[in-house]
Coordinates of C-alpha atoms (C1' of nucleotides) in Angstrom, one line a residue:
Chain A
M8 CA 17.0 -25.4 -10.6
T9 CA 14.4 -25.7 -7.9
P10 CA 11.3 -26.9 -9.5
T11 CA 9.1 -24.8 -7.6
T12 CA 5.9 -24.9 -8.8
P13 CA 6.4 -23.1 -12.3
L14 CA 2.7 -20.8 -12.2
E15 CA 0.8 -23.8 -12.9
A16 CA -3.1 -24.0 -11.0
S17 CA -3.3 -20.7 -9.2
G18 CA -6.9 -19.2 -9.4
A19 CA -5.3 -15.8 -10.5
R20 CA -5.7 -14.7 -14.8
T21 CA -3.0 -12.3 -15.1
A22 CA 0.9 -13.7 -14.9
T23 CA 1.6 -10.6 -12.9
A24 CA -0.9 -11.7 -9.9
Q25 CA 0.4 -15.5 -10.3
V26 CA 3.7 -14.3 -9.8
H27 CA 2.4 -11.8 -6.7
E28 CA 1.2 -14.9 -4.8
A29 CA 4.0 -17.4 -5.8
I30 CA 6.6 -15.0 -4.0
K31 CA 4.6 -14.3 -1.3
Q32 CA 4.1 -18.1 -0.8
R33 CA 7.7 -18.6 -0.9
I34 CA 8.3 -15.6 1.6
L35 CA 5.4 -17.6 4.0
D36 CA 7.1 -20.7 3.7
G37 CA 10.6 -19.6 4.2
A38 CA 12.1 -20.7 0.6
Y39 CA 13.6 -16.7 0.8
R40 CA 15.2 -15.7 3.9
P41 CA 14.9 -12.1 5.2
L42 CA 17.4 -9.7 3.8
E43 CA 17.5 -11.9 0.5
F44 CA 17.4 -10.4 -2.7
V45 CA 14.9 -11.6 -5.0
R46 CA 16.3 -11.3 -8.3
E47 CA 13.9 -10.5 -11.5
A48 CA 15.6 -12.5 -13.7
A49 CA 15.6 -15.6 -11.3
V50 CA 12.1 -15.4 -10.6
A51 CA 11.3 -14.9 -14.5
R52 CA 13.5 -18.3 -15.4
E53 CA 11.9 -20.4 -12.5
L54 CA 8.4 -19.3 -13.0
E55 CA 8.3 -19.6 -16.6
V56 CA 7.3 -15.3 -17.6
S57 CA 9.4 -12.7 -18.6
R58 CA 10.6 -10.2 -16.5
T59 CA 7.8 -7.8 -16.7
P60 CA 5.5 -9.1 -14.9
V61 CA 7.7 -10.2 -12.2
R62 CA 8.7 -6.6 -11.9
E63 CA 5.4 -5.6 -11.0
A64 CA 4.6 -8.2 -8.7
L65 CA 7.6 -7.2 -7.0
R66 CA 6.6 -3.4 -6.6
E67 CA 3.1 -4.7 -5.4
L68 CA 4.9 -6.9 -2.7
V69 CA 7.2 -3.3 -1.5
S70 CA 4.1 -1.9 -1.1
E71 CA 2.5 -4.2 1.1
G72 CA 5.5 -4.4 3.0
W73 CA 6.4 -7.5 2.5
L74 CA 9.8 -6.9 0.7
E75 CA 12.2 -3.4 0.7
A76 CA 13.3 -1.9 -2.5
I77 CA 16.5 -0.8 -3.0
P78 CA 16.5 1.8 -6.4
H79 CA 18.8 0.3 -8.9
Q80 CA 20.1 -2.6 -7.0
G81 CA 16.5 -4.9 -6.1
A82 CA 13.9 -5.9 -3.6
R83 CA 15.1 -7.9 -0.7
V84 CA 12.7 -9.7 2.2
A85 CA 12.1 -7.1 4.6
E86 CA 13.5 -8.6 8.1
W87 CA 11.1 -9.2 11.4
T88 CA 12.3 -7.1 14.0
E89 CA 10.8 -6.8 17.8
K90 CA 10.2 -3.5 16.7
D91 CA 7.9 -4.7 13.8
A92 CA 6.5 -6.9 16.3
R93 CA 5.9 -4.4 18.7
E94 CA 4.3 -1.8 16.1
V95 CA 2.0 -4.5 14.9
F96 CA 0.8 -5.4 18.3
E97 CA 0.1 -1.7 19.0
L98 CA -2.3 -1.3 16.4
R99 CA -4.0 -4.0 16.7
L100 CA -4.4 -3.6 20.5
V101 CA -6.4 -0.5 19.4
L102 CA -7.7 -1.2 15.7
E103 CA -9.5 -4.2 16.6
P104 CA -11.3 -3.0 19.4
M105 CA -12.4 -0.4 17.5
A106 CA -13.3 -2.6 14.7
V107 CA -15.7 -4.8 17.2
G108 CA -17.0 -1.5 18.6
L109 CA -18.4 -0.4 15.0
A110 CA -19.4 -3.8 14.3
C111 CA -21.7 -3.7 17.3
R112 CA -23.7 -1.0 15.0
H113 CA -23.6 -2.3 11.6
I114 CA -23.4 -6.5 12.1
D115 CA -26.1 -8.4 10.5
A116 CA -27.8 -11.5 11.7
D117 CA -26.6 -13.8 9.0
T118 CA -22.7 -12.4 9.9
L119 CA -23.3 -12.9 13.5
A120 CA -24.3 -16.5 12.7
H121 CA -21.7 -17.0 10.9
L122 CA -19.6 -15.8 13.8
D123 CA -21.3 -18.4 16.1
D124 CA -20.9 -21.4 13.6
L125 CA -17.1 -20.5 13.4
A126 CA -16.6 -20.2 17.4
S127 CA -18.9 -23.6 17.6
R128 CA -16.1 -25.3 15.5
M129 CA -13.2 -23.8 17.5
E130 CA -14.4 -24.6 20.5
A131 CA -15.3 -28.2 19.1
L132 CA -11.5 -28.7 18.0
T133 CA -10.6 -27.8 21.4
E134 CA -12.3 -30.5 23.2
S135 CA -9.6 -32.9 21.9
P136 CA -6.2 -32.8 22.2
L137 CA -4.5 -31.3 19.1
D138 CA -2.4 -32.7 16.6
G139 CA -0.5 -30.5 13.8
A140 CA -3.3 -30.2 11.6
G141 CA -5.8 -29.6 14.5
H142 CA -3.5 -26.3 15.2
S143 CA -3.2 -25.2 11.6
E144 CA -7.2 -25.8 11.3
L145 CA -7.7 -24.0 14.6
A146 CA -5.5 -20.8 13.3
S147 CA -7.4 -20.7 9.6
L148 CA -11.0 -20.8 11.8
N149 CA -9.4 -18.1 14.2
H150 CA -8.2 -15.9 11.4
E151 CA -11.2 -16.2 9.5
F152 CA -13.6 -15.3 12.5
H153 CA -11.3 -12.0 13.3
R154 CA -11.3 -11.5 9.4
L155 CA -15.3 -11.7 9.4
L156 CA -15.6 -9.6 12.7
I157 CA -13.4 -6.6 11.2
Q158 CA -15.3 -6.7 7.9
A159 CA -18.6 -6.2 9.6
S160 CA -17.2 -2.5 11.0
D161 CA -18.3 -1.7 7.6
N162 CA -14.9 0.8 7.4
Q163 CA -13.1 -0.6 4.2
R164 CA -9.8 1.2 5.0
L165 CA -10.0 0.2 8.7
A166 CA -10.7 -3.5 7.1
Q167 CA -7.6 -3.4 4.7
I168 CA -5.2 -1.9 7.2
L169 CA -5.5 -4.7 9.4
E170 CA -5.4 -7.4 6.8
S171 CA -2.2 -5.9 5.9
V172 CA -0.9 -5.4 8.9
V173 CA -1.9 -8.9 10.5
R174 CA -1.1 -11.0 7.6
T175 CA 2.6 -10.1 7.7
S176 CA 2.9 -11.0 11.3
I177 CA 0.5 -14.2 11.4
I178 CA 3.2 -16.4 9.8
R179 CA 5.3 -16.6 13.3
R180 CA 1.7 -16.9 15.0
N181 CA 0.0 -20.2 15.7
F182 CA -1.6 -21.9 18.8
A183 CA 1.1 -24.4 19.4
S184 CA 2.4 -22.6 22.2
Y185 CA -1.1 -22.5 23.7
D186 CA -1.7 -24.7 26.8
R187 CA -5.5 -25.9 27.6
S188 CA -6.0 -23.3 29.9
A189 CA -5.1 -20.3 27.5
L190 CA -6.8 -22.0 24.7
K191 CA -10.2 -22.3 26.5
R192 CA -9.6 -18.8 27.6
S193 CA -9.5 -17.9 24.2
M194 CA -12.4 -19.5 22.8
Q195 CA -14.6 -17.7 25.7
H196 CA -13.0 -14.6 24.7
H197 CA -14.7 -15.1 21.3
R198 CA -17.9 -16.2 22.9
E199 CA -18.1 -13.3 25.1
M200 CA -17.4 -11.0 22.2
L201 CA -20.2 -12.7 20.5
I202 CA -22.8 -11.7 23.1
A203 CA -21.7 -8.2 23.7
I204 CA -22.0 -7.3 20.2
G205 CA -25.5 -8.9 20.0
A206 CA -26.2 -6.7 23.1
G207 CA -25.1 -4.0 20.8
N208 CA -22.6 -3.1 24.0
A209 CA -19.9 -1.8 22.3
A210 CA -17.7 -0.6 25.0
W211 CA -18.0 -4.5 26.3
A212 CA -17.2 -5.7 22.9
E213 CA -13.7 -3.6 22.8
N214 CA -12.6 -4.3 26.3
V215 CA -13.0 -8.3 25.8
M216 CA -11.3 -7.8 22.1
R217 CA -8.1 -6.1 24.5
A218 CA -8.6 -8.1 26.9
H219 CA -8.2 -11.2 24.2
L220 CA -4.9 -9.7 22.3
L221 CA -3.3 -9.1 25.4
A222 CA -3.8 -12.4 26.8
A223 CA -2.5 -13.7 23.4
R224 CA 0.7 -11.3 23.5
V225 CA 1.8 -12.9 27.1
L226 CA 2.1 -16.2 25.2
H227 CA 4.2 -15.2 22.3
V228 CA 6.6 -12.1 23.2
T229 CA 7.8 -11.3 26.0
V230 CA 5.9 -7.6 27.1
D231 CA 6.5 -4.5 29.0
T232 CA 3.0 -4.2 30.3
S233 CA 3.4 -0.6 31.0
T234 CA 3.6 0.4 27.5
A235 CA -0.3 -0.5 26.8
T236 CA -1.7 2.4 24.9
S237 CA -5.2 4.3 24.5
S238 CA -6.6 1.6 26.9
P239 CA -10.0 2.8 28.9
P240 CA -10.1 1.8 32.3
Chain B
M1 CA -2.4 19.1 -26.4
T2 CA -1.9 20.1 -23.1
P3 CA 1.6 21.7 -22.5
T4 CA 1.5 20.5 -19.0
T5 CA 5.2 20.1 -17.3
P6 CA 6.8 17.5 -19.3
L7 CA 8.8 16.1 -16.4
E8 CA 11.1 18.5 -16.1
A9 CA 13.1 19.8 -12.8
S10 CA 11.5 17.0 -10.6
G11 CA 13.5 16.2 -7.8
A12 CA 13.1 12.5 -8.6
R13 CA 15.3 10.5 -10.2
T14 CA 13.6 7.7 -11.9
A15 CA 10.9 8.1 -14.7
T16 CA 8.7 6.1 -12.7
A17 CA 9.2 8.6 -9.8
Q18 CA 8.4 11.1 -11.9
V19 CA 5.2 9.9 -12.9
H20 CA 4.0 9.0 -9.7
E21 CA 4.6 12.5 -9.0
A22 CA 3.1 13.9 -11.5
I23 CA -0.1 12.3 -12.0
K24 CA -0.3 12.6 -8.1
Q25 CA -0.1 16.5 -8.9
R26 CA -2.7 16.6 -11.5
I27 CA -5.2 14.4 -9.4
L28 CA -4.5 16.9 -6.5
D29 CA -5.1 19.7 -9.2
G30 CA -8.4 18.4 -10.2
A31 CA -7.0 17.9 -13.7
Y32 CA -8.2 14.7 -13.6
R33 CA -11.8 14.2 -12.6
P34 CA -13.1 11.5 -10.3
L35 CA -14.2 8.3 -12.1
E36 CA -12.1 9.4 -15.4
F37 CA -9.8 6.7 -16.5
V38 CA -6.3 7.5 -16.9
R39 CA -4.7 6.4 -19.9
E40 CA -1.0 4.9 -20.0
A41 CA -0.5 5.6 -23.6
A42 CA -2.0 9.1 -23.2
V43 CA 0.2 9.8 -20.0
A44 CA 3.5 8.6 -21.8
R45 CA 2.8 11.0 -24.8
E46 CA 2.2 14.0 -22.4
L47 CA 5.3 13.0 -20.4
E48 CA 7.5 11.6 -23.1
V49 CA 8.4 8.7 -21.3
S50 CA 7.5 4.8 -22.4
R51 CA 4.4 3.3 -20.9
T52 CA 6.6 1.2 -18.8
P53 CA 7.1 3.7 -16.3
V54 CA 3.8 4.8 -16.5
R55 CA 2.2 1.5 -15.9
E56 CA 4.5 1.2 -12.7
A57 CA 3.7 4.3 -11.4
L58 CA -0.3 3.5 -12.2
R59 CA 0.2 0.3 -10.0
E60 CA 1.7 2.2 -7.1
L61 CA -1.1 5.4 -7.2
V62 CA -3.4 2.4 -7.1
S63 CA -2.0 0.8 -3.7
E64 CA -1.9 4.0 -2.4
G65 CA -5.4 4.5 -3.0
W66 CA -5.4 7.3 -5.2
L67 CA -6.3 5.2 -8.2
E68 CA -8.4 2.1 -8.7
A69 CA -7.4 -0.3 -11.2
I70 CA -10.1 -2.7 -13.2
P71 CA -8.9 -5.0 -14.7
H72 CA -7.9 -5.1 -18.5
Q73 CA -9.5 -1.9 -18.7
G74 CA -7.5 0.4 -16.8
A75 CA -7.0 2.6 -14.0
R76 CA -9.5 5.8 -12.9
V77 CA -9.4 8.3 -10.0
A78 CA -11.1 7.2 -7.2
E79 CA -14.1 8.7 -6.3
W80 CA -14.9 10.3 -2.7
T81 CA -17.9 10.0 -1.0
E82 CA -19.3 10.9 2.1
K83 CA -18.9 7.1 3.5
D84 CA -14.8 7.2 2.4
A85 CA -14.9 11.1 4.7
R86 CA -16.6 8.9 7.5
E87 CA -13.8 6.0 7.5
V88 CA -11.1 8.6 7.3
F89 CA -12.5 10.3 10.2
E90 CA -13.0 7.5 12.1
L91 CA -9.6 6.5 11.5
R92 CA -7.9 9.9 12.3
L93 CA -9.8 9.9 15.7
V94 CA -8.5 6.8 17.3
L95 CA -5.1 6.6 15.3
E96 CA -3.8 10.6 16.2
P97 CA -4.4 10.2 19.5
M98 CA -2.6 7.1 19.5
A99 CA 0.4 8.8 18.0
V100 CA 0.3 11.4 20.4
G101 CA 0.1 9.0 23.6
L102 CA 3.3 7.2 21.9
A103 CA 5.2 10.3 21.2
C104 CA 4.6 11.5 25.6
R105 CA 7.0 8.6 25.9
H106 CA 9.7 8.8 22.9
I107 CA 9.7 12.4 21.9
D108 CA 13.1 14.3 22.3
A109 CA 13.7 17.6 23.0
D110 CA 14.6 18.7 19.3
T111 CA 11.6 17.6 18.2
L112 CA 9.7 19.3 20.5
A113 CA 11.3 22.5 20.1
H114 CA 10.3 22.0 16.3
L115 CA 6.5 21.5 17.4
D116 CA 6.8 24.9 19.6
D117 CA 8.4 26.4 16.5
L118 CA 5.4 25.3 14.1
A119 CA 2.7 26.5 16.8
S120 CA 4.7 29.8 17.4
R121 CA 4.2 30.6 13.6
M122 CA 1.1 29.4 13.2
E123 CA -0.2 31.6 16.2
A124 CA 1.3 34.1 13.9
L125 CA -0.4 33.9 10.9
T126 CA -3.7 34.1 12.8
E127 CA -3.1 36.9 14.3
S128 CA -3.9 39.3 11.3
P129 CA -6.6 38.6 8.7
L130 CA -6.1 35.9 6.4
D131 CA -6.0 36.1 2.6
G132 CA -6.1 33.0 0.6
A133 CA -1.9 32.7 0.9
G134 CA -2.5 32.7 4.4
H135 CA -5.0 29.9 4.4
S136 CA -2.3 28.2 2.6
E137 CA 0.2 28.6 4.6
L138 CA -1.2 28.0 7.9
A139 CA -2.5 24.5 5.9
S140 CA 1.0 24.0 5.3
L141 CA 2.4 24.4 8.7
N142 CA -0.6 22.3 10.0
H143 CA -0.3 19.2 8.3
E144 CA 3.7 19.3 9.0
F145 CA 2.9 20.1 12.8
H146 CA 0.7 16.6 12.8
R147 CA 3.1 14.9 10.9
L148 CA 6.1 15.4 12.9
L149 CA 3.8 15.0 15.5
I150 CA 3.1 11.1 14.0
Q151 CA 6.8 10.7 13.0
A152 CA 7.4 11.3 17.3
S153 CA 5.3 8.2 17.6
D154 CA 8.3 6.3 16.7
N155 CA 5.9 3.6 15.5
Q156 CA 6.7 3.8 11.4
R157 CA 3.9 1.4 10.6
L158 CA 1.3 4.2 12.1
A159 CA 3.1 6.8 10.6
Q160 CA 2.9 5.3 7.5
I161 CA -0.7 4.6 7.7
L162 CA -1.8 8.2 8.7
E163 CA 0.0 9.6 6.2
S164 CA -1.5 7.8 3.2
V165 CA -5.0 8.2 5.3
V166 CA -5.0 11.8 5.8
R167 CA -3.0 13.1 2.5
T168 CA -6.0 11.3 0.2
S169 CA -8.7 14.0 2.5
I170 CA -6.4 16.5 3.0
I171 CA -7.2 17.8 -0.6
R172 CA -10.8 19.3 0.4
R173 CA -9.5 20.8 4.0
N174 CA -8.6 23.8 4.5
F175 CA -9.2 26.8 7.2
A176 CA -11.2 29.2 4.9
S177 CA -14.6 27.8 6.8
Y178 CA -12.7 28.5 10.2
D179 CA -14.1 31.9 11.8
R180 CA -12.0 33.6 14.3
S181 CA -12.9 31.7 17.6
A182 CA -12.7 28.6 15.9
L183 CA -9.0 29.4 14.7
K184 CA -7.8 30.2 18.0
R185 CA -9.5 27.3 19.3
S186 CA -7.3 25.2 17.0
M187 CA -4.1 26.7 18.0
Q188 CA -5.0 26.6 21.7
H189 CA -5.3 23.0 21.5
H190 CA -1.5 22.5 19.6
R191 CA 0.0 24.5 22.4
E192 CA -1.9 22.3 25.1
M193 CA -0.7 19.5 23.2
L194 CA 2.9 20.1 23.6
I195 CA 2.6 21.1 27.5
A196 CA 0.9 17.5 27.8
I197 CA 3.5 15.7 25.8
G198 CA 6.0 18.2 27.4
A199 CA 4.9 16.6 30.8
G200 CA 4.7 13.4 29.6
N201 CA 0.9 12.7 30.5
A202 CA -0.3 10.5 27.4
A203 CA -4.3 10.4 28.6
W204 CA -4.0 14.6 28.2
A205 CA -2.6 14.6 24.9
E206 CA -4.6 11.7 23.6
N207 CA -7.9 13.9 24.8
V208 CA -6.8 17.0 23.7
M209 CA -6.2 15.6 20.2
R210 CA -9.4 13.7 20.2
A211 CA -11.2 17.4 21.1
H212 CA -8.8 18.9 18.3
L213 CA -10.0 16.7 15.7
L214 CA -14.0 16.3 16.7
A215 CA -13.7 20.6 16.6
A216 CA -12.5 20.5 12.8
R217 CA -14.8 18.0 12.0
V218 CA -18.2 20.6 12.9
L219 CA -17.0 22.8 10.6
H220 CA -16.7 20.1 7.6
V221 CA -19.3 17.7 7.7
T222 CA -22.4 16.9 9.3
V223 CA -22.1 14.3 11.9
D224 CA -23.9 12.0 14.3
T225 CA -21.9 12.5 17.6
S226 CA -23.6 9.5 18.6
T227 CA -20.7 7.5 16.5
A228 CA -17.6 8.5 17.9
T229 CA -16.1 5.3 19.0
S230 CA -13.4 4.1 21.3
S231 CA -13.4 7.3 23.4
P232 CA -12.2 7.0 26.9
P233 CA -14.3 8.9 29.2
Chain C
dA11 C1' 50.0 -2.6 3.6
dT12 C1' 46.1 0.6 2.6
dC13 C1' 44.3 4.1 0.1
dT14 C1' 42.1 5.3 -4.7
dC15 C1' 41.2 5.1 -9.2
dT16 C1' 39.6 2.6 -12.9
dT17 C1' 37.0 -1.3 -15.1
dA18 C1' 34.6 -4.8 -15.6
dC19 C1' 29.8 -7.4 -14.7
dA20 C1' 25.8 -8.0 -12.7
dT21 C1' 21.5 -6.1 -12.1
dT22 C1' 17.6 -2.7 -12.5
dG23 C1' 15.4 0.7 -15.4
dC24 C1' 13.3 2.4 -19.5
dA25 C1' 11.7 1.7 -25.1
dT26 C1' 9.5 -0.6 -28.5
dA27 C1' 7.0 -4.4 -30.5
dC28 C1' 3.8 -8.2 -30.1
dA29 C1' -0.2 -10.6 -27.9
dA30 C1' -5.0 -11.1 -25.4
dT31 C1' -8.4 -9.1 -23.8
dC32 C1' -12.4 -6.1 -23.1
dG33 C1' -16.4 -3.0 -24.7
dT34 C1' -18.8 -1.7 -28.4
dA35 C1' -21.1 -0.8 -32.3
dA36 C1' -23.1 -2.9 -36.9
dG37 C1' -25.5 -6.4 -38.9
dA38 C1' -28.5 -10.8 -39.0
dG39 C1' -32.1 -13.1 -37.5
dT40 C1' -36.5 -13.4 -35.2
Chain D
dA28 C1' -38.7 -3.2 -32.5
dC29 C1' -36.0 -6.0 -30.4
dT30 C1' -32.1 -9.4 -29.1
dC31 C1' -28.1 -12.3 -30.3
dT32 C1' -24.1 -12.6 -32.8
dT33 C1' -19.9 -11.2 -34.3
dA34 C1' -16.0 -8.4 -35.9
dC35 C1' -13.7 -4.5 -34.9
dG36 C1' -10.9 -1.2 -32.4
dA37 C1' -9.1 0.6 -28.2
dT38 C1' -6.6 -0.9 -24.0
dT39 C1' -3.9 -3.7 -21.4
dG40 C1' -0.8 -7.9 -20.6
dT41 C1' 3.7 -10.0 -21.9
dA42 C1' 8.1 -10.5 -24.0
dT43 C1' 12.6 -8.9 -25.1
dG44 C1' 16.7 -5.8 -26.5
dC45 C1' 19.4 -1.9 -25.2
dA46 C1' 20.9 2.0 -21.7
dA47 C1' 21.8 3.1 -17.2
dT48 C1' 23.6 2.8 -12.7
dG49 C1' 25.6 1.0 -8.5
dT50 C1' 29.0 -3.0 -6.9
dA51 C1' 32.9 -4.9 -6.3
dA52 C1' 37.3 -6.7 -7.7
dG53 C1' 42.3 -5.8 -9.2
dA54 C1' 45.9 -2.3 -10.8
dG55 C1' 48.1 1.5 -9.5
dA56 C1' 50.5 5.1 -5.9
dT57 C1' 51.6 6.5 -2.3

DNA sequence: ATCTCTTACATTGCATACAATCGTAAGAGT
DNA sequence: ACTCTTACGATTGTATGCAATGTAAGAGAT
């Protein structure tokens, strides 16, 4: 029915990995709505593979939190509630500062230079007014900045947890709602974090990260600011 | 060859779930050694199912961190290194205090009473010298105590992350190496945490948890105490 | 009219057969 | 003796057919 990219040029080699990517993309695109069931047979038909790789891809997506499985009934797109947003934010507010704190002790000059470059490119983008593509580019650079910082923590588990936690929420987040001053402040946070890390000052870097995240939250959801957790004075 | 419980009375209903449990148990028992490959065909033969549910169980175990997958080569038991121990401890040291802090705001009387009961039973156990069974019982109660506390945080993601992070490390941890004073201190920490939670004092509860974890670590691994992270004064 | 039981259908769960891929060891050539 | 090639065997990856299970619609009874 829907001619929606039947597997074609996907970097992945196994059919399971391709189906995995395809379904994830459809969720991100909104082609599959929350609470909608993703049927094995239907996906298999549309992507022109058998049900086996579809089954395996669905199980992976379930364990990654994209879908929820109901025994003998199938897998459906996980719903995104206010509570989910709160949970993810609580976790980021603790884990990302932890990551930059650890990064202070492990980071190498190359990574720091790469981060510096990313920060510069983001700053350059914010010099002029942004269109849709600009917002998209900025979001992409920002995501890469955070990802690289997290990798520098030298804690694989932490990196994996944050990746999966952030990824599921990144869909609904962009810079469209940022006004000029909020954007500049965000860029300054990045810059300040790099300086703190370069100075090996973990506490400084951690607190800038907390400020960075809290400032961003104000723009996205209504917050009870008294519920902040584990924040040192 | 090895008559190792061919599926029989396992609470789970689907074959996949049963295989999942069986393999996990064998890893815990040490029947599968680190870096040893778990072959689909072999497991299928021994548990008297087809390869299909075995494949699905293996994939789940991979995503839970018990096994690591190598494309076209199979899944093998994940190795446990010093670095793994360090990573898990760093995470616990941040996430478990976060959990008790959150629990301070959400906990109900029933849960608190249940925790109180668990603490009492552990204290009773430590009154008399412990044999092997005693240590096992104590470890079980302790695990349940922490698990319940984490659930009370009312953050499903946090609970799931901690469960999977702690579970993989719990294998090599028990109370055999605890001397009398260390045991009593551990029990006092539990008690103090409950009092802090009952008083709604999150900072107090969080810091007792950090002390609890740090005290436990001294008994298990050699530590560079300067690497503690995100610890408020 | 409402409730319960029956029955048919859609969908997942499992088994088996076949194809693709990788590691390895034997063998030819240098 | 060493290296490169190549064919084989073992193992995973994929397809398809059948069984088990849950859902929902409809007939019958209260």
